[in-house]
């Protein structure tokens, strides 16, 4: 038989609160009353919201009204009709319960678990120890007790940590504090409250749940490793490692059938005899594939995927056609090589940052990915597909899965495989620069268990290319965590490079701009090989604001803007000059009244002005930083915008808001990330009509195709002012000999650069030459920039 799967992802569940108790062996199911319908995957808040017991926590300040949920524990229960034939076994699988849980089957505890990301597996048996059969058809009761978030572990601070915490507390912005309780969990860090996310600590069965029915052997896990074995990238060695659970000693055959998943290729079957002992064990099979099709990032070729069906057959002989199939699984894999290399001109002491896929370097045009929802249980494959398609449409070839977020659900990684988007996966550690995470043996054991589970769940995905310890923490003070993670990645995978943290050695999170009020042009001072965070906040469109703010918050800046994470002082600094330029340029056409004194008088912008000016400033900032990095191709290996998406309705750094609506910067990003780009390098300073803007022209080609006799054209307000024929070398960044001089007019001054190759448009990009940089950074902010850089080392 092939394995049978009984999905538990449905609305057949019910849930009820009980008084919160310490995390220990407890069965107070009988105390649960006031049962309500529930859904899995789910969360206590989602079920209460569906039942009308709480208001939408994403609207206005409603989130504050649902914090009481954390002080309750929750029972989830459902009936299960499970009938097993003679010789069958049944296994209950939870892919993720958040965070402390106990699972019961017909009143008997199967196990207790701490952690959000580990898969829990339990074999289901009847009360007398035997397996449930056709003779016992009454429904069984599956129940899970989930402890509320107030029962999460607390940090146990030493006397030295308490003293140090008092000293450094003034450096933290409330409600942040040194040595926070969130450090004591391996839960997603973002729900404890972040600068773009609410304090909304999740609780429930947040990922898939199912029952798997097999015969005497059960495939618990399958690892597929591939290694290209010749210089022409045509042949590969495939190693399949299986974690098996056998109920007795037996001789079996492991059979692997390999075929193309998204391309046509004849199936190939490989088989080996293996001996099993009772219990859990590892068995392997290796084979060679010839004339393979490689998995590539989308801008390097096709993301070819293989599908492998693995069957465990009884007996050692392949002669009989009636051999029993004990269990089967199907997995997807891709064949590709990946390494991090040093730039050719880099010194030997430099960190390797150049991505090399299938022997060819790949310039990273990336973005930072945060969870799609602060209540991740409700994220569906369709929502992943919509947002990832937006990433692909923006010419993004890389996503950094941020360490304050999640190991995303399987659909995310499946889609990145299919779309050819590279993934950098961080473990759930974030934000410990002056303090540190626990390092006691119990916590490090939890790190090994939970992070090992993350690696096992994701290691077959060819899109995943780098493991990283987490986001913005000191590696020196957290050496025990880093070394534990390094060992886990090596033991459970061993096929991908490991970075201790981000940023780390020659990597930049450039927050001089925004957090430390620096000028936008200061992005051009960044000499990093890898710029993995930078950005500006911008308001979402009015239609989105109206979905989460009441009418009285849709006028001038409002306290609810800050509740949804607007940093008003910084928004004003960067948005006001954008408004000045926009209004001044518009005034020359007689459309709007002059606003020459607005910036100096600090007059408040209207909400519509704030939307336009903040989105314009955000787009302009991205243009400066990205073009600077792309012109440095070779010395620079990549750039990643903070942040691509949002987890709730926020005024944040995202280019796509929570509802999936793009901001202006998204369209700018799509043009900036075109694999071929014409770039204008000019001084960012205020201009007057009649002035000449002098700058250099660059041509960047991230493809491995050359374009002979391409045409570069420049237009000022649709009037052609420059044209030249050029040859675009593959994988290059070239400064043209010709400089470009642009005479500014009295009104709009939009410079448009186009690159075409015959009838094919390769690049089409524009510059608003009326837009200038913000004012000078003050001395205090300059010192903060320097201090911040030292701390991140």
PDB file of C-alpha atoms in Angstrom, residues 478-598:
ATOM      1  CA  UNK A 478      26.940  34.900  21.884  1.00  0.00           C
ATOM      2  CA  UNK A 479      29.726  32.523  20.909  1.00  0.00           C
ATOM      3  CA  UNK A 480      28.016  29.506  22.513  1.00  0.00           C
ATOM      4  CA  UNK A 481      24.882  30.068  20.402  1.00  0.00           C
ATOM      5  CA  UNK A 482      26.892  30.588  17.199  1.00  0.00           C
ATOM      6  CA  UNK A 483      28.962  27.450  17.652  1.00  0.00           C
ATOM      7  CA  UNK A 484      25.870  25.394  18.469  1.00  0.00           C
ATOM      8  CA  UNK A 485      24.161  26.632  15.312  1.00  0.00           C
ATOM      9  CA  UNK A 486      27.268  26.023  13.222  1.00  0.00           C
ATOM     10  CA  UNK A 487      27.401  22.416  14.479  1.00  0.00           C
ATOM     11  CA  UNK A 488      23.685  21.886  13.826  1.00  0.00           C
ATOM     12  CA  UNK A 489      23.949  23.167  10.241  1.00  0.00           C
ATOM     13  CA  UNK A 490      26.963  20.951   9.587  1.00  0.00           C
ATOM     14  CA  UNK A 491      25.472  17.829  11.157  1.00  0.00           C
ATOM     15  CA  UNK A 492      21.968  18.050   9.718  1.00  0.00           C
ATOM     16  CA  UNK A 493      22.923  19.465   6.322  1.00  0.00           C
ATOM     17  CA  UNK A 494      26.615  20.066   5.623  1.00  0.00           C
ATOM     18  CA  UNK A 495      25.949  21.215   2.058  1.00  0.00           C
ATOM     19  CA  UNK A 496      25.562  24.979   2.586  1.00  0.00           C
ATOM     20  CA  UNK A 497      27.762  27.744   4.006  1.00  0.00           C
ATOM     21  CA  UNK A 498      26.982  29.074   7.467  1.00  0.00           C
ATOM     22  CA  UNK A 499      27.193  32.753   8.446  1.00  0.00           C
ATOM     23  CA  UNK A 500      27.333  33.434  12.205  1.00  0.00           C
ATOM     24  CA  UNK A 501      25.014  36.479  12.097  1.00  0.00           C
ATOM     25  CA  UNK A 502      23.915  39.364   9.933  1.00  0.00           C
ATOM     26  CA  UNK A 503      25.701  41.714   9.619  1.00  0.00           C
ATOM     27  CA  UNK A 504      29.036  39.918   9.883  1.00  0.00           C
ATOM     28  CA  UNK A 505      32.471  40.753   8.453  1.00  0.00           C
ATOM     29  CA  UNK A 506      32.276  43.030   5.401  1.00  0.00           C
ATOM     30  CA  UNK A 507      28.476  43.087   5.459  1.00  0.00           C
ATOM     31  CA  UNK A 508      26.488  46.270   6.092  1.00  0.00           C
ATOM     32  CA  UNK A 509      23.165  47.104   7.699  1.00  0.00           C
ATOM     33  CA  UNK A 510      23.275  50.766   6.746  1.00  0.00           C
ATOM     34  CA  UNK A 511      21.053  52.567   9.242  1.00  0.00           C
ATOM     35  CA  UNK A 512      23.048  55.781   9.301  1.00  0.00           C
ATOM     36  CA  UNK A 513      20.323  56.885   6.921  1.00  0.00           C
ATOM     37  CA  UNK A 514      16.974  56.848   8.736  1.00  0.00           C
ATOM     38  CA  UNK A 515      17.774  55.682  12.260  1.00  0.00           C
ATOM     39  CA  UNK A 516      20.671  58.130  12.646  1.00  0.00           C
ATOM     40  CA  UNK A 517      19.271  60.858  10.375  1.00  0.00           C
ATOM     41  CA  UNK A 518      22.123  60.786   7.821  1.00  0.00           C
ATOM     42  CA  UNK A 519      21.870  62.223   4.318  1.00  0.00           C
ATOM     43  CA  UNK A 520      20.640  59.992   1.501  1.00  0.00           C
ATOM     44  CA  UNK A 521      23.844  60.635  -0.422  1.00  0.00           C
ATOM     45  CA  UNK A 522      25.739  58.984   2.439  1.00  0.00           C
ATOM     46  CA  UNK A 523      24.706  55.640   0.969  1.00  0.00           C
ATOM     47  CA  UNK A 524      27.427  56.332  -1.612  1.00  0.00           C
ATOM     48  CA  UNK A 525      30.066  56.209   1.129  1.00  0.00           C
ATOM     49  CA  UNK A 526      29.272  52.574   1.878  1.00  0.00           C
ATOM     50  CA  UNK A 527      32.131  50.423   0.588  1.00  0.00           C
ATOM     51  CA  UNK A 528      30.672  47.122   1.800  1.00  0.00           C
ATOM     52  CA  UNK A 529      30.705  44.046  -0.438  1.00  0.00           C
ATOM     53  CA  UNK A 530      27.206  43.127   0.747  1.00  0.00           C
ATOM     54  CA  UNK A 531      24.544  45.671   1.747  1.00  0.00           C
ATOM     55  CA  UNK A 532      21.866  43.535   3.351  1.00  0.00           C
ATOM     56  CA  UNK A 533      19.680  46.135   5.124  1.00  0.00           C
ATOM     57  CA  UNK A 534      18.771  49.753   4.367  1.00  0.00           C
ATOM     58  CA  UNK A 535      15.624  51.728   3.695  1.00  0.00           C
ATOM     59  CA  UNK A 536      13.142  54.451   4.595  1.00  0.00           C
ATOM     60  CA  UNK A 537       9.657  54.263   6.020  1.00  0.00           C
ATOM     61  CA  UNK A 538       6.772  55.335   3.818  1.00  0.00           C
ATOM     62  CA  UNK A 539       3.036  55.488   4.367  1.00  0.00           C
ATOM     63  CA  UNK A 540       0.925  52.986   2.435  1.00  0.00           C
ATOM     64  CA  UNK A 541      -1.692  54.266   0.018  1.00  0.00           C
ATOM     65  CA  UNK A 542      -4.830  55.921   1.382  1.00  0.00           C
ATOM     66  CA  UNK A 543      -6.978  52.895   0.510  1.00  0.00           C
ATOM     67  CA  UNK A 544      -4.816  50.771   2.802  1.00  0.00           C
ATOM     68  CA  UNK A 545      -4.772  53.355   5.600  1.00  0.00           C
ATOM     69  CA  UNK A 546      -8.569  53.433   5.571  1.00  0.00           C
ATOM     70  CA  UNK A 547      -8.643  49.684   6.255  1.00  0.00           C
ATOM     71  CA  UNK A 548      -6.885  49.926   9.619  1.00  0.00           C
ATOM     72  CA  UNK A 549      -7.296  53.523  10.843  1.00  0.00           C
ATOM     73  CA  UNK A 550     -10.515  55.229  11.989  1.00  0.00           C
ATOM     74  CA  UNK A 551     -11.616  58.385  10.201  1.00  0.00           C
ATOM     75  CA  UNK A 552     -10.182  60.748  12.813  1.00  0.00           C
ATOM     76  CA  UNK A 553      -6.693  59.319  12.218  1.00  0.00           C
ATOM     77  CA  UNK A 554      -6.782  60.079   8.493  1.00  0.00           C
ATOM     78  CA  UNK A 555      -6.043  63.771   8.738  1.00  0.00           C
ATOM     79  CA  UNK A 556      -2.702  65.006  10.064  1.00  0.00           C
ATOM     80  CA  UNK A 557      -0.191  62.694  11.808  1.00  0.00           C
ATOM     81  CA  UNK A 558      -2.003  60.910  14.626  1.00  0.00           C
ATOM     82  CA  UNK A 559      -1.093  58.855  17.695  1.00  0.00           C
ATOM     83  CA  UNK A 560      -2.434  55.765  15.897  1.00  0.00           C
ATOM     84  CA  UNK A 561       0.200  56.277  13.217  1.00  0.00           C
ATOM     85  CA  UNK A 562       2.810  55.729  15.915  1.00  0.00           C
ATOM     86  CA  UNK A 563       0.845  52.774  17.299  1.00  0.00           C
ATOM     87  CA  UNK A 564       1.246  51.272  13.834  1.00  0.00           C
ATOM     88  CA  UNK A 565       4.971  52.073  13.964  1.00  0.00           C
ATOM     89  CA  UNK A 566       5.359  55.387  12.170  1.00  0.00           C
ATOM     90  CA  UNK A 567       8.535  57.121  13.353  1.00  0.00           C
ATOM     91  CA  UNK A 568       7.240  60.627  12.849  1.00  0.00           C
ATOM     92  CA  UNK A 569      10.419  62.617  13.469  1.00  0.00           C
ATOM     93  CA  UNK A 570      12.313  60.596  10.877  1.00  0.00           C
ATOM     94  CA  UNK A 571       9.405  60.589   8.453  1.00  0.00           C
ATOM     95  CA  UNK A 572       9.326  64.372   8.697  1.00  0.00           C
ATOM     96  CA  UNK A 573      13.058  64.691   8.064  1.00  0.00           C
ATOM     97  CA  UNK A 574      13.006  62.641   4.888  1.00  0.00           C
ATOM     98  CA  UNK A 575       9.467  63.348   3.654  1.00  0.00           C
ATOM     99  CA  UNK A 576       9.428  67.142   4.102  1.00  0.00           C
ATOM    100  CA  UNK A 577      12.150  67.823   1.517  1.00  0.00           C
ATOM    101  CA  UNK A 578      10.344  65.470  -0.850  1.00  0.00           C
ATOM    102  CA  UNK A 579       7.186  67.495  -0.350  1.00  0.00           C
ATOM    103  CA  UNK A 580       9.033  70.776  -0.904  1.00  0.00           C
ATOM    104  CA  UNK A 581      10.460  69.622  -4.210  1.00  0.00           C
ATOM    105  CA  UNK A 582       7.186  68.123  -5.348  1.00  0.00           C
ATOM    106  CA  UNK A 583       5.213  71.262  -4.474  1.00  0.00           C
ATOM    107  CA  UNK A 584       7.821  73.613  -5.966  1.00  0.00           C
ATOM    108  CA  UNK A 585       7.950  71.697  -9.239  1.00  0.00           C
ATOM    109  CA  UNK A 586       4.163  71.511  -9.378  1.00  0.00           C
ATOM    110  CA  UNK A 587       3.864  75.236  -8.682  1.00  0.00           C
ATOM    111  CA  UNK A 588       5.855  76.091 -11.826  1.00  0.00           C
ATOM    112  CA  UNK A 589       3.062  74.507 -13.804  1.00  0.00           C
ATOM    113  CA  UNK A 590       0.406  76.471 -11.917  1.00  0.00           C
ATOM    114  CA  UNK A 591      -1.191  73.419 -10.344  1.00  0.00           C
ATOM    115  CA  UNK A 592      -0.511  74.086  -6.652  1.00  0.00           C
ATOM    116  CA  UNK A 593       0.232  77.063  -4.449  1.00  0.00           C
ATOM    117  CA  UNK A 594       3.853  77.767  -3.423  1.00  0.00           C
ATOM    118  CA  UNK A 595       5.159  76.066  -0.333  1.00  0.00           C
ATOM    119  CA  UNK A 596       8.644  77.520  -0.084  1.00  0.00           C
ATOM    120  CA  UNK A 597       8.598  77.984   3.693  1.00  0.00           C
ATOM    121  CA  UNK A 598       7.013  74.665   4.677  1.00  0.00           C
TER     122      UNK A 598
END
